Amino acid sequence: MAFRTNCHRGRKRTMNEFSQVGQTAVETMSVSKQALLDSFSQAWSQVILLAPKMVAMVVVLVVGYVLARWVASVVAVVSEKIGLQTAAEKSGLAKSMHDVGIKRPVPAIVGILVFWLLMSVFVMAAFNILGLESVSEAMGEVVNYIPRLLVATVVVVIGLLAASFLRGVVATSADRIGLSYAEYLAGGCYWVLSILTMIAAFNQLGIQFALLEKLILIGFAGLSIGFALAFGLGGREVMAGILSGYYVRQRLQSGDQVSVAGLEGTVREVGPVATVIETKEHGLVHRHSVPNVRMLQEAVR
């Protein structure tokens, strides 16, 4: 009898334990279900709150893209009309860009820069709509940097165009006065001005080359002092010969018969500071170098 009573009590205790476990499981499932429902509810609330902002963001980006494409195409056409590509070709910028692998014409590149400038503004506005201020600030820094890039591009185009013009002027002038190194002198002027142009462009981008600028200024100062000393210590005669050669070249050409300094012969070459006269005596040909200053004063055709 006692054994049966104990068994009955054991079964009852086991049933109570199972009942408690089941009740705990039901409560846990209920809590999990409620937490899941709360999560979905919060997510749906966020979607409902963000939906108008997302729609506004998409509208801003679409309108911005269309407007940026239109403005960029107009800028590219206007740049082509005003001769920007021609200026780039004359200045050597187009060739330099082609050498480094940039195949697009300069007006198209300007249009692309304008497109991304405008798109950056609209993207920044879109992030502001979503409340992402940090991303908007980063985009603002990019937008502020693009105008510097445009100004640097204009500086390079104008500077290289001026350098090419100066090279032509120096080469023509030096060739007219008979300088044999006219091409090297013109090339040196071109590269000096080109380097100064690049330094100015990098300064626009916020990249400083203070040491290089000082070295260039020191170099110019040294050249100026050297020319001044050369002119003061005897360079005046050389300059007088060069200028005289310019005027002699206007009066005489190779093959002309002249009489100068007791010589009668044929002009073979009018050099920078002297003229070569060819004479014949006893069947022999002789060449004489006569200073251009004397040629200008005494030569008679």
PDB file of C-alpha atoms in Angstrom:
ATOM      1  CA  MET A   1       0.000   0.000   0.000  1.00  0.00           C
ATOM      2  CA  ALA A   2       2.799   2.359   0.923  1.00  0.00           C
ATOM      3  CA  PHE A   3       4.586   1.474  -2.351  1.00  0.00           C
ATOM      4  CA  ARG A   4       1.525   2.402  -4.401  1.00  0.00           C
ATOM      5  CA  THR A   5       1.206   5.681  -2.576  1.00  0.00           C
ATOM      6  CA  ASN A   6       4.844   6.562  -3.316  1.00  0.00           C
ATOM      7  CA  CYS A   7       4.420   5.701  -7.019  1.00  0.00           C
ATOM      8  CA  HIS A   8       1.338   7.861  -7.218  1.00  0.00           C
ATOM      9  CA  ARG A   9       3.176  10.748  -5.629  1.00  0.00           C
ATOM     10  CA  GLY A  10       6.107  10.306  -8.046  1.00  0.00           C
ATOM     11  CA  ARG A  11       3.831  10.404 -11.067  1.00  0.00           C
ATOM     12  CA  LYS A  12       2.111  13.483  -9.775  1.00  0.00           C
ATOM     13  CA  ARG A  13       5.457  15.226  -9.193  1.00  0.00           C
ATOM     14  CA  THR A  14       6.633  14.323 -12.726  1.00  0.00           C
ATOM     15  CA  MET A  15       3.415  15.596 -14.239  1.00  0.00           C
ATOM     16  CA  ASN A  16       3.814  18.869 -12.354  1.00  0.00           C
ATOM     17  CA  GLU A  17       7.377  19.241 -13.608  1.00  0.00           C
ATOM     18  CA  PHE A  18       6.299  18.601 -17.211  1.00  0.00           C
ATOM     19  CA  SER A  19       3.500  21.092 -16.765  1.00  0.00           C
ATOM     20  CA  GLN A  20       5.911  23.744 -15.490  1.00  0.00           C
ATOM     21  CA  VAL A  21       8.332  23.108 -18.386  1.00  0.00           C
ATOM     22  CA  GLY A  22       5.506  23.386 -20.884  1.00  0.00           C
ATOM     23  CA  GLN A  23       4.252  26.571 -19.315  1.00  0.00           C
ATOM     24  CA  THR A  24       7.777  28.045 -19.371  1.00  0.00           C
ATOM     25  CA  ALA A  25       8.173  27.119 -23.045  1.00  0.00           C
ATOM     26  CA  VAL A  26       4.853  28.726 -23.897  1.00  0.00           C
ATOM     27  CA  GLU A  27       5.813  31.882 -22.035  1.00  0.00           C
ATOM     28  CA  THR A  28       9.221  31.959 -23.793  1.00  0.00           C
ATOM     29  CA  MET A  29       7.609  31.534 -27.201  1.00  0.00           C
ATOM     30  CA  SER A  30       5.117  34.247 -26.366  1.00  0.00           C
ATOM     31  CA  VAL A  31       7.899  36.639 -25.348  1.00  0.00           C
ATOM     32  CA  SER A  32       9.931  35.813 -28.470  1.00  0.00           C
ATOM     33  CA  LYS A  33       6.876  36.282 -30.645  1.00  0.00           C
ATOM     34  CA  GLN A  34       6.157  39.630 -29.035  1.00  0.00           C
ATOM     35  CA  ALA A  35       9.809  40.734 -29.447  1.00  0.00           C
ATOM     36  CA  LEU A  36       9.723  39.711 -33.099  1.00  0.00           C
ATOM     37  CA  LEU A  37       6.475  41.590 -33.635  1.00  0.00           C
ATOM     38  CA  ASP A  38       7.953  44.634 -31.907  1.00  0.00           C
ATOM     39  CA  SER A  39      11.029  44.476 -34.148  1.00  0.00           C
ATOM     40  CA  PHE A  40       8.920  44.241 -37.286  1.00  0.00           C
ATOM     41  CA  SER A  41       6.737  47.047 -36.013  1.00  0.00           C
ATOM     42  CA  GLN A  42       9.734  49.302 -35.388  1.00  0.00           C
ATOM     43  CA  ALA A  43      11.250  48.435 -38.767  1.00  0.00           C
ATOM     44  CA  TRP A  44       7.957  49.142 -40.509  1.00  0.00           C
ATOM     45  CA  SER A  45       7.662  52.428 -38.655  1.00  0.00           C
ATOM     46  CA  GLN A  46      11.162  53.375 -39.833  1.00  0.00           C
ATOM     47  CA  VAL A  47      10.243  52.424 -43.396  1.00  0.00           C
ATOM     48  CA  ILE A  48       7.109  54.547 -43.192  1.00  0.00           C
ATOM     49  CA  LEU A  49       9.136  57.458 -41.832  1.00  0.00           C
ATOM     50  CA  LEU A  50      11.932  57.072 -44.400  1.00  0.00           C
ATOM     51  CA  ALA A  51       9.705  56.414 -47.400  1.00  0.00           C
ATOM     52  CA  PRO A  52       8.992  60.098 -48.144  1.00  0.00           C
ATOM     53  CA  LYS A  53      12.665  60.932 -47.642  1.00  0.00           C
ATOM     54  CA  MET A  54      13.730  58.094 -49.943  1.00  0.00           C
ATOM     55  CA  VAL A  55      11.282  59.243 -52.607  1.00  0.00           C
ATOM     56  CA  ALA A  56      12.546  62.815 -52.275  1.00  0.00           C
ATOM     57  CA  MET A  57      16.146  61.569 -52.474  1.00  0.00           C
ATOM     58  CA  VAL A  58      15.456  59.600 -55.665  1.00  0.00           C
ATOM     59  CA  VAL A  59      13.683  62.596 -57.211  1.00  0.00           C
ATOM     60  CA  VAL A  60      16.608  64.898 -56.357  1.00  0.00           C
ATOM     61  CA  LEU A  61      19.146  62.464 -57.836  1.00  0.00           C
ATOM     62  CA  VAL A  62      17.150  61.909 -61.035  1.00  0.00           C
ATOM     63  CA  VAL A  63      16.526  65.626 -61.569  1.00  0.00           C
ATOM     64  CA  GLY A  64      20.146  66.378 -60.709  1.00  0.00           C
ATOM     65  CA  TYR A  65      21.425  63.777 -63.164  1.00  0.00           C
ATOM     66  CA  VAL A  66      19.291  65.105 -66.019  1.00  0.00           C
ATOM     67  CA  LEU A  67      20.194  68.719 -65.261  1.00  0.00           C
ATOM     68  CA  ALA A  68      23.904  67.938 -64.841  1.00  0.00           C
ATOM     69  CA  ARG A  69      24.010  66.067 -68.157  1.00  0.00           C
ATOM     70  CA  TRP A  70      22.311  68.952 -69.957  1.00  0.00           C
ATOM     71  CA  VAL A  71      24.548  71.642 -68.442  1.00  0.00           C
ATOM     72  CA  ALA A  72      27.680  69.556 -69.100  1.00  0.00           C
ATOM     73  CA  SER A  73      26.750  69.107 -72.764  1.00  0.00           C
ATOM     74  CA  VAL A  74      26.112  72.855 -73.121  1.00  0.00           C
ATOM     75  CA  VAL A  75      29.459  73.675 -71.494  1.00  0.00           C
ATOM     76  CA  ALA A  76      31.273  71.206 -73.774  1.00  0.00           C
ATOM     77  CA  VAL A  77      29.679  72.727 -76.890  1.00  0.00           C
ATOM     78  CA  VAL A  78      30.446  76.292 -75.767  1.00  0.00           C
ATOM     79  CA  SER A  79      34.037  75.326 -74.942  1.00  0.00           C
ATOM     80  CA  GLU A  80      34.425  73.893 -78.429  1.00  0.00           C
ATOM     81  CA  LYS A  81      32.885  77.002 -80.012  1.00  0.00           C
ATOM     82  CA  ILE A  82      35.237  79.409 -78.222  1.00  0.00           C
ATOM     83  CA  GLY A  83      38.256  77.442 -79.452  1.00  0.00           C
ATOM     84  CA  LEU A  84      39.370  75.704 -76.256  1.00  0.00           C
ATOM     85  CA  GLN A  85      40.455  72.589 -78.156  1.00  0.00           C
ATOM     86  CA  THR A  86      42.398  74.707 -80.666  1.00  0.00           C
ATOM     87  CA  ALA A  87      44.139  76.522 -77.821  1.00  0.00           C
ATOM     88  CA  ALA A  88      44.998  73.193 -76.179  1.00  0.00           C
ATOM     89  CA  GLU A  89      46.486  71.899 -79.434  1.00  0.00           C
ATOM     90  CA  LYS A  90      48.528  75.057 -80.013  1.00  0.00           C
ATOM     91  CA  SER A  91      49.810  75.082 -76.443  1.00  0.00           C
ATOM     92  CA  GLY A  92      50.844  71.422 -76.591  1.00  0.00           C
ATOM     93  CA  LEU A  93      48.427  70.443 -73.814  1.00  0.00           C
ATOM     94  CA  ALA A  94      46.403  68.167 -76.103  1.00  0.00           C
ATOM     95  CA  LYS A  95      49.531  66.291 -77.180  1.00  0.00           C
ATOM     96  CA  SER A  96      50.705  65.923 -73.579  1.00  0.00           C
ATOM     97  CA  MET A  97      47.297  64.554 -72.579  1.00  0.00           C
ATOM     98  CA  HIS A  98      47.371  62.112 -75.489  1.00  0.00           C
ATOM     99  CA  ASP A  99      50.857  60.961 -74.477  1.00  0.00           C
ATOM    100  CA  VAL A 100      49.661  60.052 -70.971  1.00  0.00           C
ATOM    101  CA  GLY A 101      46.648  58.150 -72.332  1.00  0.00           C
ATOM    102  CA  ILE A 102      43.896  60.791 -72.194  1.00  0.00           C
ATOM    103  CA  LYS A 103      42.113  60.474 -75.542  1.00  0.00           C
ATOM    104  CA  ARG A 104      39.135  62.756 -74.946  1.00  0.00           C
ATOM    105  CA  PRO A 105      39.212  66.337 -76.280  1.00  0.00           C
ATOM    106  CA  VAL A 106      39.607  69.140 -73.749  1.00  0.00           C
ATOM    107  CA  PRO A 107      36.006  70.483 -74.123  1.00  0.00           C
ATOM    108  CA  ALA A 108      34.644  67.016 -73.342  1.00  0.00           C
ATOM    109  CA  ILE A 109      36.846  66.811 -70.236  1.00  0.00           C
ATOM    110  CA  VAL A 110      35.610  70.227 -69.095  1.00  0.00           C
ATOM    111  CA  GLY A 111      32.041  69.001 -69.589  1.00  0.00           C
ATOM    112  CA  ILE A 112      32.749  65.900 -67.498  1.00  0.00           C
ATOM    113  CA  LEU A 113      34.189  68.022 -64.691  1.00  0.00           C
ATOM    114  CA  VAL A 114      31.115  70.259 -64.734  1.00  0.00           C
ATOM    115  CA  PHE A 115      28.848  67.185 -64.696  1.00  0.00           C
ATOM    116  CA  TRP A 116      30.500  65.723 -61.605  1.00  0.00           C
ATOM    117  CA  LEU A 117      30.586  69.113 -59.918  1.00  0.00           C
ATOM    118  CA  LEU A 118      26.814  69.445 -60.281  1.00  0.00           C
ATOM    119  CA  MET A 119      26.214  65.798 -59.384  1.00  0.00           C
ATOM    120  CA  SER A 120      28.266  66.254 -56.220  1.00  0.00           C
ATOM    121  CA  VAL A 121      25.990  69.128 -55.236  1.00  0.00           C
ATOM    122  CA  PHE A 122      22.852  67.034 -55.812  1.00  0.00           C
ATOM    123  CA  VAL A 123      24.298  63.982 -54.030  1.00  0.00           C
ATOM    124  CA  MET A 124      25.163  66.216 -51.083  1.00  0.00           C
ATOM    125  CA  ALA A 125      21.575  67.494 -51.053  1.00  0.00           C
ATOM    126  CA  ALA A 126      20.287  63.900 -51.183  1.00  0.00           C
ATOM    127  CA  PHE A 127      22.365  62.893 -48.158  1.00  0.00           C
ATOM    128  CA  ASN A 128      21.097  65.962 -46.318  1.00  0.00           C
ATOM    129  CA  ILE A 129      17.541  64.770 -46.945  1.00  0.00           C
ATOM    130  CA  LEU A 130      18.394  61.445 -45.279  1.00  0.00           C
ATOM    131  CA  GLY A 131      20.027  63.267 -42.379  1.00  0.00           C
ATOM    132  CA  LEU A 132      23.552  61.969 -43.089  1.00  0.00           C
ATOM    133  CA  GLU A 133      25.413  65.170 -42.206  1.00  0.00           C
ATOM    134  CA  SER A 134      28.880  63.565 -42.038  1.00  0.00           C
ATOM    135  CA  VAL A 135      28.625  62.222 -45.586  1.00  0.00           C
ATOM    136  CA  SER A 136      27.254  65.566 -46.740  1.00  0.00           C
ATOM    137  CA  GLU A 137      30.212  67.402 -45.200  1.00  0.00           C
ATOM    138  CA  ALA A 138      32.667  65.083 -46.966  1.00  0.00           C
ATOM    139  CA  MET A 139      30.897  65.702 -50.265  1.00  0.00           C
ATOM    140  CA  GLY A 140      31.051  69.431 -49.541  1.00  0.00           C
ATOM    141  CA  GLU A 141      34.840  69.249 -49.325  1.00  0.00           C
ATOM    142  CA  VAL A 142      34.927  67.533 -52.722  1.00  0.00           C
ATOM    143  CA  VAL A 143      32.640  70.180 -54.210  1.00  0.00           C
ATOM    144  CA  ASN A 144      34.847  72.953 -52.838  1.00  0.00           C
ATOM    145  CA  TYR A 145      37.922  71.327 -54.411  1.00  0.00           C
ATOM    146  CA  ILE A 146      36.513  70.962 -57.941  1.00  0.00           C
ATOM    147  CA  PRO A 147      36.564  74.732 -58.737  1.00  0.00           C
ATOM    148  CA  ARG A 148      40.264  74.740 -57.845  1.00  0.00           C
ATOM    149  CA  LEU A 149      40.769  71.956 -60.346  1.00  0.00           C
ATOM    150  CA  LEU A 150      38.954  73.948 -63.033  1.00  0.00           C
ATOM    151  CA  VAL A 151      41.029  77.067 -62.309  1.00  0.00           C
ATOM    152  CA  ALA A 152      44.235  75.004 -62.398  1.00  0.00           C
ATOM    153  CA  THR A 153      43.205  73.601 -65.791  1.00  0.00           C
ATOM    154  CA  VAL A 154      42.611  77.114 -67.152  1.00  0.00           C
ATOM    155  CA  VAL A 155      45.995  78.239 -65.781  1.00  0.00           C
ATOM    156  CA  VAL A 156      47.743  75.331 -67.516  1.00  0.00           C
ATOM    157  CA  VAL A 157      46.036  76.001 -70.860  1.00  0.00           C
ATOM    158  CA  ILE A 158      46.764  79.745 -70.809  1.00  0.00           C
ATOM    159  CA  GLY A 159      50.302  79.266 -69.493  1.00  0.00           C
ATOM    160  CA  LEU A 160      51.270  76.672 -72.099  1.00  0.00           C
ATOM    161  CA  LEU A 161      49.696  78.792 -74.830  1.00  0.00           C
ATOM    162  CA  ALA A 162      51.758  81.787 -73.689  1.00  0.00           C
ATOM    163  CA  ALA A 163      54.881  79.599 -73.521  1.00  0.00           C
ATOM    164  CA  SER A 164      54.341  78.415 -77.099  1.00  0.00           C
ATOM    165  CA  PHE A 165      53.816  82.005 -78.268  1.00  0.00           C
ATOM    166  CA  LEU A 166      56.986  83.129 -76.480  1.00  0.00           C
ATOM    167  CA  ARG A 167      58.950  80.249 -77.998  1.00  0.00           C
ATOM    168  CA  GLY A 168      57.873  81.317 -81.479  1.00  0.00           C
ATOM    169  CA  VAL A 169      58.746  84.968 -80.846  1.00  0.00           C
ATOM    170  CA  VAL A 170      62.166  84.138 -79.389  1.00  0.00           C
ATOM    171  CA  ALA A 171      62.984  81.655 -82.163  1.00  0.00           C
ATOM    172  CA  THR A 172      62.003  84.127 -84.890  1.00  0.00           C
ATOM    173  CA  SER A 173      63.846  87.052 -83.305  1.00  0.00           C
ATOM    174  CA  ALA A 174      66.994  85.047 -82.590  1.00  0.00           C
ATOM    175  CA  ASP A 175      66.989  83.598 -86.097  1.00  0.00           C
ATOM    176  CA  ARG A 176      66.672  87.051 -87.626  1.00  0.00           C
ATOM    177  CA  ILE A 177      69.759  88.303 -85.820  1.00  0.00           C
ATOM    178  CA  GLY A 178      71.656  85.185 -86.846  1.00  0.00           C
ATOM    179  CA  LEU A 179      71.981  83.296 -83.566  1.00  0.00           C
ATOM    180  CA  SER A 180      72.944  79.707 -84.316  1.00  0.00           C
ATOM    181  CA  TYR A 181      71.463  78.551 -80.995  1.00  0.00           C
ATOM    182  CA  ALA A 182      68.087  80.200 -81.604  1.00  0.00           C
ATOM    183  CA  GLU A 183      66.214  76.904 -81.286  1.00  0.00           C
ATOM    184  CA  TYR A 184      67.822  76.058 -77.940  1.00  0.00           C
ATOM    185  CA  LEU A 185      67.174  79.558 -76.602  1.00  0.00           C
ATOM    186  CA  ALA A 186      63.515  79.369 -77.632  1.00  0.00           C
ATOM    187  CA  GLY A 187      63.178  75.892 -76.115  1.00  0.00           C
ATOM    188  CA  GLY A 188      64.698  77.088 -72.845  1.00  0.00           C
ATOM    189  CA  CYS A 189      62.222  79.977 -72.626  1.00  0.00           C
ATOM    190  CA  TYR A 190      59.353  77.577 -73.331  1.00  0.00           C
ATOM    191  CA  TRP A 191      60.309  75.128 -70.600  1.00  0.00           C
ATOM    192  CA  VAL A 192      60.998  77.822 -68.004  1.00  0.00           C
ATOM    193  CA  LEU A 193      57.571  79.375 -68.553  1.00  0.00           C
ATOM    194  CA  SER A 194      55.964  75.908 -68.629  1.00  0.00           C
ATOM    195  CA  ILE A 195      57.506  75.034 -65.255  1.00  0.00           C
ATOM    196  CA  LEU A 196      56.285  78.319 -63.785  1.00  0.00           C
ATOM    197  CA  THR A 197      52.825  77.549 -65.184  1.00  0.00           C
ATOM    198  CA  MET A 198      52.773  74.117 -63.545  1.00  0.00           C
ATOM    199  CA  ILE A 199      53.874  75.618 -60.225  1.00  0.00           C
ATOM    200  CA  ALA A 200      51.033  78.153 -60.427  1.00  0.00           C
ATOM    201  CA  ALA A 201      48.563  75.347 -61.232  1.00  0.00           C
ATOM    202  CA  PHE A 202      49.741  73.240 -58.283  1.00  0.00           C
ATOM    203  CA  ASN A 203      49.447  76.288 -56.027  1.00  0.00           C
ATOM    204  CA  GLN A 204      45.797  76.527 -57.073  1.00  0.00           C
ATOM    205  CA  LEU A 205      45.368  72.907 -55.982  1.00  0.00           C
ATOM    206  CA  GLY A 206      46.969  73.654 -52.627  1.00  0.00           C
ATOM    207  CA  ILE A 207      50.234  71.860 -53.446  1.00  0.00           C
ATOM    208  CA  GLN A 208      53.161  74.108 -52.561  1.00  0.00           C
ATOM    209  CA  PHE A 209      56.584  74.095 -54.237  1.00  0.00           C
ATOM    210  CA  ALA A 210      58.227  76.871 -52.235  1.00  0.00           C
ATOM    211  CA  LEU A 211      61.740  75.406 -52.560  1.00  0.00           C
ATOM    212  CA  LEU A 212      61.440  74.997 -56.333  1.00  0.00           C
ATOM    213  CA  GLU A 213      60.133  78.554 -56.672  1.00  0.00           C
ATOM    214  CA  LYS A 214      63.114  79.881 -54.722  1.00  0.00           C
ATOM    215  CA  LEU A 215      65.543  77.881 -56.864  1.00  0.00           C
ATOM    216  CA  ILE A 216      63.990  79.275 -60.043  1.00  0.00           C
ATOM    217  CA  LEU A 217      64.170  82.831 -58.690  1.00  0.00           C
ATOM    218  CA  ILE A 218      67.806  82.297 -57.713  1.00  0.00           C
ATOM    219  CA  GLY A 219      68.506  80.954 -61.199  1.00  0.00           C
ATOM    220  CA  PHE A 220      66.900  83.988 -62.830  1.00  0.00           C
ATOM    221  CA  ALA A 221      68.848  86.303 -60.543  1.00  0.00           C
ATOM    222  CA  GLY A 222      72.095  84.529 -61.435  1.00  0.00           C
ATOM    223  CA  LEU A 223      71.382  84.778 -65.156  1.00  0.00           C
ATOM    224  CA  SER A 224      70.533  88.462 -64.830  1.00  0.00           C
ATOM    225  CA  ILE A 225      73.750  89.177 -62.946  1.00  0.00           C
ATOM    226  CA  GLY A 226      75.726  87.138 -65.481  1.00  0.00           C
ATOM    227  CA  PHE A 227      74.245  89.044 -68.419  1.00  0.00           C
ATOM    228  CA  ALA A 228      74.891  92.352 -66.661  1.00  0.00           C
ATOM    229  CA  LEU A 229      78.535  91.470 -65.992  1.00  0.00           C
ATOM    230  CA  ALA A 230      79.031  90.151 -69.516  1.00  0.00           C
ATOM    231  CA  PHE A 231      77.584  93.316 -70.980  1.00  0.00           C
ATOM    232  CA  GLY A 232      79.689  95.505 -68.697  1.00  0.00           C
ATOM    233  CA  LEU A 233      82.930  93.570 -69.266  1.00  0.00           C
ATOM    234  CA  GLY A 234      82.812  93.427 -73.039  1.00  0.00           C
ATOM    235  CA  GLY A 235      79.427  92.121 -73.958  1.00  0.00           C
ATOM    236  CA  ARG A 236      78.618  95.471 -75.505  1.00  0.00           C
ATOM    237  CA  GLU A 237      80.868  94.649 -78.439  1.00  0.00           C
ATOM    238  CA  VAL A 238      79.156  91.282 -78.903  1.00  0.00           C
ATOM    239  CA  MET A 239      75.726  92.887 -78.749  1.00  0.00           C
ATOM    240  CA  ALA A 240      76.880  95.559 -81.194  1.00  0.00           C
ATOM    241  CA  GLY A 241      78.073  92.805 -83.538  1.00  0.00           C
ATOM    242  CA  ILE A 242      74.764  90.925 -83.254  1.00  0.00           C
ATOM    243  CA  LEU A 243      72.710  94.043 -83.950  1.00  0.00           C
ATOM    244  CA  SER A 244      75.016  95.011 -86.816  1.00  0.00           C
ATOM    245  CA  GLY A 245      74.629  91.501 -88.226  1.00  0.00           C
ATOM    246  CA  TYR A 246      70.866  91.991 -88.259  1.00  0.00           C
ATOM    247  CA  TYR A 247      71.172  95.125 -90.397  1.00  0.00           C
ATOM    248  CA  VAL A 248      73.905  93.623 -92.602  1.00  0.00           C
ATOM    249  CA  ARG A 249      71.604  90.695 -93.275  1.00  0.00           C
ATOM    250  CA  GLN A 250      68.970  93.125 -94.489  1.00  0.00           C
ATOM    251  CA  ARG A 251      71.416  94.631 -97.003  1.00  0.00           C
ATOM    252  CA  LEU A 252      73.508  91.653 -98.100  1.00  0.00           C
ATOM    253  CA  GLN A 253      72.802  88.050 -99.014  1.00  0.00           C
ATOM    254  CA  SER A 254      74.988  85.055 -99.668  1.00  0.00           C
ATOM    255  CA  GLY A 255      76.532  85.416-103.120  1.00  0.00           C
ATOM    256  CA  ASP A 256      76.669  89.224-103.177  1.00  0.00           C
ATOM    257  CA  GLN A 257      79.927  90.854-104.316  1.00  0.00           C
ATOM    258  CA  VAL A 258      81.316  93.359-101.791  1.00  0.00           C
ATOM    259  CA  SER A 259      84.362  95.454-101.109  1.00  0.00           C
ATOM    260  CA  VAL A 260      85.317  95.950 -97.450  1.00  0.00           C
ATOM    261  CA  ALA A 261      88.482  96.250 -95.358  1.00  0.00           C
ATOM    262  CA  GLY A 262      90.673  96.112 -98.455  1.00  0.00           C
ATOM    263  CA  LEU A 263      89.014  92.881 -99.585  1.00  0.00           C
ATOM    264  CA  GLU A 264      86.965  92.269-102.677  1.00  0.00           C
ATOM    265  CA  GLY A 265      85.044  89.061-102.737  1.00  0.00           C
ATOM    266  CA  THR A 266      81.787  87.191-102.298  1.00  0.00           C
ATOM    267  CA  VAL A 267      79.605  87.058 -99.193  1.00  0.00           C
ATOM    268  CA  ARG A 268      79.283  83.453 -98.073  1.00  0.00           C
ATOM    269  CA  GLU A 269      77.661  83.780 -94.656  1.00  0.00           C
ATOM    270  CA  VAL A 270      76.486  86.518 -92.317  1.00  0.00           C
ATOM    271  CA  GLY A 271      77.042  85.101 -88.854  1.00  0.00           C
ATOM    272  CA  PRO A 272      75.948  86.428 -85.463  1.00  0.00           C
ATOM    273  CA  VAL A 273      78.957  88.742 -85.003  1.00  0.00           C
ATOM    274  CA  ALA A 274      80.989  88.434 -88.226  1.00  0.00           C
ATOM    275  CA  THR A 275      80.553  87.958 -91.962  1.00  0.00           C
ATOM    276  CA  VAL A 276      82.525  85.445 -94.024  1.00  0.00           C
ATOM    277  CA  ILE A 277      83.987  86.908 -97.242  1.00  0.00           C
ATOM    278  CA  GLU A 278      85.439  84.603 -99.905  1.00  0.00           C
ATOM    279  CA  THR A 279      88.240  85.919-102.159  1.00  0.00           C
ATOM    280  CA  LYS A 280      90.324  84.403-104.946  1.00  0.00           C
ATOM    281  CA  GLU A 281      94.027  85.080-105.423  1.00  0.00           C
ATOM    282  CA  HIS A 282      96.227  83.273-107.915  1.00  0.00           C
ATOM    283  CA  GLY A 283      93.630  80.582-108.344  1.00  0.00           C
ATOM    284  CA  LEU A 284      93.359  79.955-104.593  1.00  0.00           C
ATOM    285  CA  VAL A 285      90.212  80.527-102.544  1.00  0.00           C
ATOM    286  CA  HIS A 286      90.540  82.323 -99.220  1.00  0.00           C
ATOM    287  CA  ARG A 287      87.912  82.992 -96.572  1.00  0.00           C
ATOM    288  CA  HIS A 288      88.057  86.016 -94.303  1.00  0.00           C
ATOM    289  CA  SER A 289      85.984  86.872 -91.242  1.00  0.00           C
ATOM    290  CA  VAL A 290      85.012  90.530 -91.077  1.00  0.00           C
ATOM    291  CA  PRO A 291      83.223  91.927 -87.970  1.00  0.00           C
ATOM    292  CA  ASN A 292      79.638  92.881 -88.672  1.00  0.00           C
ATOM    293  CA  VAL A 293      80.211  96.339 -87.209  1.00  0.00           C
ATOM    294  CA  ARG A 294      82.857  96.984 -89.857  1.00  0.00           C
ATOM    295  CA  MET A 295      80.705  95.428 -92.557  1.00  0.00           C
ATOM    296  CA  LEU A 296      77.913  97.809 -91.674  1.00  0.00           C
ATOM    297  CA  GLN A 297      80.216 100.818 -91.756  1.00  0.00           C
ATOM    298  CA  GLU A 298      82.476 100.056 -94.741  1.00  0.00           C
ATOM    299  CA  ALA A 299      80.945  97.401 -97.001  1.00  0.00           C
ATOM    300  CA  VAL A 300      80.274  98.558-100.559  1.00  0.00           C
ATOM    301  CA  ARG A 301      78.367  96.388-103.036  1.00  0.00           C
TER     302      ARG A 301
END
